Short mmCIF file of C-alpha atoms in Angstrom, two decimals:
data_model
loop_
_atom_site.label_atom_id
_atom_site.label_comp_id
_atom_site.label_asym_id
_atom_site.label_seq_id
_atom_site.Cartn_x
_atom_site.Cartn_y
_atom_site.Cartn_z
CA ARG A 1 0.00 0.00 0.00
CA GLY A 2 1.35 3.41 -0.90
CA SER A 3 1.90 6.16 1.66
CA LYS A 4 2.09 9.90 1.13
CA ASP A 5 4.77 10.52 3.76
CA HIS A 6 8.04 8.63 3.90
CA ASP A 7 11.26 9.35 5.75
CA SER A 8 12.71 5.89 5.25
CA VAL A 9 12.85 3.31 2.49
CA ALA A 10 12.49 -0.35 3.42
CA GLY A 11 12.61 -3.30 1.06
CA ALA A 12 11.93 -2.87 -2.64
CA VAL A 13 9.59 -0.06 -3.63
CA LEU A 14 8.48 1.80 -6.71
CA SER A 15 8.73 5.49 -5.98
CA GLY A 16 6.28 7.48 -8.02
CA PRO A 17 6.88 10.83 -9.69
CA PHE A 18 7.27 13.40 -6.91
CA ASP A 19 6.60 17.10 -7.15
CA ARG A 20 7.66 17.80 -3.60
CA PRO A 21 10.78 17.04 -1.52
CA LEU A 22 11.31 13.45 -0.43
CA ARG A 23 13.20 13.05 2.83
CA VAL A 24 15.13 9.79 3.21
CA SER A 25 16.45 9.11 6.69
CA SER A 26 19.75 7.25 6.93
CA LYS A 27 19.36 6.57 10.64
CA ASP A 28 18.18 2.97 10.38
CA GLN A 29 19.36 2.15 6.86
CA GLU A 30 22.59 0.62 5.65
CA PHE A 31 22.25 1.86 2.09
CA VAL A 32 19.77 2.83 -0.59
CA CYS A 33 20.18 1.60 -4.16
CA GLY A 34 17.85 2.94 -6.81
CA ALA A 35 17.26 3.86 -10.43
CA SER A 36 15.64 7.04 -11.72
CA PHE A 37 13.15 6.79 -14.55
CA ALA A 38 12.65 9.46 -17.17
CA PRO A 39 9.17 11.02 -17.22
CA ALA A 40 6.72 8.40 -18.52
CA GLY A 41 9.53 5.82 -18.33
CA THR A 42 7.87 3.45 -15.86
CA SER A 43 5.42 2.21 -18.49
CA ARG A 44 8.22 0.10 -19.98
CA PHE A 45 8.56 -1.85 -16.74
CA PHE A 46 5.39 -1.67 -14.66
CA ASP A 47 1.76 -2.23 -15.56
CA VAL A 48 0.54 0.63 -13.38
CA PRO A 49 -0.39 4.14 -14.56
CA ALA A 50 2.11 6.68 -13.25
CA GLU A 51 -0.71 8.80 -11.83
CA ALA A 52 -1.65 5.91 -9.51
CA PHE A 53 1.54 6.26 -7.47
CA ALA A 54 2.35 9.96 -7.80
CA ASN A 55 3.96 11.34 -4.64
CA CYS A 56 4.02 7.97 -2.91
CA MET A 57 5.88 4.67 -2.78
CA VAL A 58 4.43 1.25 -3.48
CA GLU A 59 5.99 -2.06 -2.51
CA LEU A 60 7.07 -3.95 -5.63
CA ALA A 61 5.40 -7.15 -4.44
CA ALA A 62 2.09 -5.28 -4.21
CA LEU A 63 2.15 -4.59 -7.95
CA GLY A 64 1.57 -8.26 -8.70
CA GLN A 65 4.28 -8.63 -11.34
CA LEU A 66 6.58 -10.46 -8.94
CA SER A 67 5.94 -12.73 -5.97
CA CYS A 68 7.07 -11.71 -2.49
CA GLY A 69 9.73 -14.42 -2.69
CA GLU A 70 11.12 -13.12 -5.99
CA VAL A 71 11.30 -9.57 -4.65
CA SER A 72 12.97 -10.77 -1.45
CA ASP A 73 15.56 -12.75 -3.44
CA GLU A 74 16.39 -9.71 -5.54
CA ILE A 75 16.80 -7.50 -2.48
CA ASP A 76 19.10 -10.05 -0.85
CA ALA A 77 21.22 -10.31 -3.99
CA ILE A 78 21.59 -6.54 -4.30
CA ARG A 79 22.31 -6.11 -0.59
CA ALA A 80 24.91 -8.89 -0.62
CA ALA A 81 26.86 -7.17 -3.39
CA ARG A 82 27.84 -4.24 -1.14
CA ASP A 83 29.94 -2.59 -3.83
CA PRO A 84 27.84 0.27 -5.29
CA GLU A 85 28.76 -0.52 -8.90
CA VAL A 86 27.85 -4.18 -8.48
CA CYS A 87 24.58 -3.21 -6.77
CA LEU A 88 23.61 -0.99 -9.70
CA ARG A 89 24.49 -3.70 -12.24
CA ARG A 90 22.29 -6.18 -10.38
CA LEU A 91 19.49 -3.64 -10.25
CA GLU A 92 19.87 -2.99 -13.98
CA ASP A 93 19.68 -6.74 -14.70
CA PHE A 94 16.55 -6.92 -12.55
CA LEU A 95 14.88 -4.13 -14.51
CA VAL A 96 15.83 -5.69 -17.82
CA ARG A 97 13.93 -8.81 -16.79
CA LEU A 98 10.88 -6.65 -16.01
CA ARG A 99 11.02 -4.78 -19.30
CA ARG A 100 7.95 -5.13 -21.46
CA PRO A 101 6.64 -3.69 -24.73
CA GLU A 102 6.14 0.04 -24.67
CA SER A 103 2.59 0.89 -23.61
CA ALA A 104 2.78 4.68 -23.79
CA PRO A 105 1.88 6.08 -27.23
CA PRO A 106 4.91 7.61 -29.03
CA VAL A 107 3.29 11.02 -28.75
CA VAL A 108 3.88 10.97 -24.98
CA GLY A 109 7.66 10.97 -25.38
CA TRP A 110 7.36 13.79 -27.89
CA LEU A 111 5.19 15.81 -25.52
CA VAL A 112 7.62 15.35 -22.63
CA ALA A 113 10.46 16.62 -24.82
CA GLU A 114 8.43 19.58 -26.05
CA LEU A 115 7.25 20.54 -22.57
CA ALA A 116 10.88 20.78 -21.50
CA VAL A 117 11.38 23.65 -23.96
CA PRO A 118 11.06 27.09 -22.32
CA ASP A 119 7.81 28.88 -23.24
CA ALA A 120 6.16 25.77 -24.70
CA ARG A 121 2.40 26.30 -24.97
CA LEU A 122 0.00 23.43 -24.39
CA HIS A 123 -2.65 24.63 -26.85
CA VAL A 124 0.00 24.87 -29.58
CA LEU A 125 1.22 21.33 -28.88
CA ALA A 126 -2.37 20.05 -28.90
CA GLU A 127 -2.97 21.62 -32.30
CA ARG A 128 0.24 20.12 -33.69
CA VAL A 129 -0.82 16.55 -32.81
CA GLY A 130 -4.54 17.07 -33.46
CA TYR A 131 -5.65 16.35 -29.89
CA SER A 132 -7.99 18.26 -27.64
CA ARG A 133 -6.38 19.82 -24.57
CA ARG A 134 -8.44 17.50 -22.37
CA ARG A 135 -7.20 14.39 -24.18
CA LEU A 136 -3.64 15.66 -24.00
CA HIS A 137 -3.99 16.29 -20.27
CA THR A 138 -5.33 12.76 -19.65
CA LEU A 139 -2.61 11.16 -21.74
CA VAL A 140 0.26 12.98 -20.04
CA LYS A 141 -1.13 12.48 -16.54
CA THR A 142 -1.67 8.75 -17.08
CA HIS A 143 1.88 8.10 -18.26
CA ALA A 144 3.90 10.81 -16.52
CA GLY A 145 1.96 11.18 -13.28
CA TYR A 146 1.37 14.93 -13.62
CA GLY A 147 -0.84 17.04 -15.80
CA PRO A 148 1.04 18.91 -18.59
CA LYS A 149 1.35 22.20 -16.69
CA ARG A 150 2.71 20.53 -13.57
CA LEU A 151 5.03 18.38 -15.65
CA GLN A 152 6.32 21.47 -17.40
CA ARG A 153 7.11 23.06 -14.03
CA VAL A 154 8.88 19.92 -12.83
CA LEU A 155 10.93 19.63 -16.03
CA ARG A 156 12.02 23.26 -15.79
CA PHE A 157 12.88 22.76 -12.13
CA ARG A 158 15.03 19.75 -13.03
CA GLN A 159 16.84 21.79 -15.67
CA ALA A 160 17.58 24.40 -13.04
CA LEU A 161 18.93 21.72 -10.67
CA VAL A 162 21.36 20.56 -13.34
CA ALA A 163 22.43 24.12 -14.14
CA LEU A 164 23.10 24.86 -10.47
CA GLY A 165 25.83 22.23 -10.58
CA ALA A 166 27.91 24.71 -12.61
CA THR A 167 29.18 28.14 -11.61
CA ALA A 168 26.80 30.45 -13.46
CA GLU A 169 24.99 33.12 -11.50
CA ILE A 170 21.56 32.06 -10.26
CA THR A 171 19.91 34.98 -12.07
CA GLU A 172 21.47 33.82 -15.35
CA ILE A 173 20.25 30.27 -14.75
CA ALA A 174 16.72 31.50 -14.03
CA HIS A 175 16.46 33.21 -17.42
CA ALA A 176 18.22 30.38 -19.28
CA VAL A 177 15.72 27.72 -18.19
CA GLY A 178 12.65 29.88 -18.72
CA TYR A 179 11.80 31.59 -15.44
CA SER A 180 10.48 35.11 -15.96
CA TYR A 181 12.24 36.50 -12.92
CA HIS A 182 14.74 35.37 -10.31
CA SER A 183 11.96 35.57 -7.72
CA HIS A 184 9.87 33.18 -9.84
CA MET A 185 12.65 30.59 -9.69
CA VAL A 186 12.99 31.05 -5.92
CA HIS A 187 9.24 30.51 -5.49
CA GLU A 188 9.32 27.35 -7.62
CA PHE A 189 12.28 25.96 -5.67
CA GLN A 190 10.45 26.50 -2.40
CA ASP A 191 7.30 24.84 -3.74
CA LEU A 192 8.89 21.88 -5.53
CA GLY A 193 12.13 21.46 -3.61
CA GLY A 194 11.50 22.91 -0.17
CA MET A 195 14.54 25.21 -0.25
CA SER A 196 16.03 28.16 -2.08
CA PRO A 197 18.32 27.77 -5.12
CA SER A 198 21.28 29.04 -3.11
CA ASP A 199 20.63 26.50 -0.33
CA TYR A 200 20.38 23.72 -2.90
CA ARG A 201 23.72 24.75 -4.44
CA ARG A 202 25.32 24.80 -0.99
CA LEU A 203 23.93 21.44 0.19
CA ARG A 204 23.88 19.44 -3.04
CA THR A 205 25.76 16.18 -3.41
CA GLY A 206 27.27 14.68 -6.55
CA TYR A 207 23.81 13.52 -7.65
CA THR A 208 21.47 16.02 -9.25
CA GLY A 209 18.47 16.71 -7.04
CA HIS A 210 20.06 15.22 -3.92
CA VAL A 211 21.08 17.26 -0.90
CA ARG A 212 22.60 16.26 2.39
CA SER A 213 21.25 17.95 5.50
#
């Protein structure tokens, strides 16, 4: 069963698309090994609409694709590896075995790419593919977990996170990724990331989107 509030990760879980900060406590955990999916990427591996587990985590065994025993065996194998590179290779092998034919229409990948472009307009994209805005909204939300407008905000936020790994001024980054003003970027960071851009830059780790507090 999924939960909206997590500060620890136990066992094997599918973490849905989040549009808020996710706190992971290291107090009672030896390590966390995971893979990040591109927007709408889970449809290649899991027979669950992305909107069904947005902002929550679901135990893999609860999805019905694997038995509890199979999930447990995979966790034990990954945990036993210890070496991070070996853990990730085992996880990759596990995902390859879960891979299935693409269920998301090709237009979804195109929409995700287009929504990542600064100043993209939904009504223009809808006209280009011959869909109504309502149909477009349903399609994107089903496969990406967010509606198009929210997805566009998240994609722009992620671009800003990447850019903050370099040395450019925050004001320059704000304009480069499509924020109208520096204050707009600060507001979005507070809403989606729970901190200011300067705090993220100060606390970030070597992994984009991860901070250590």
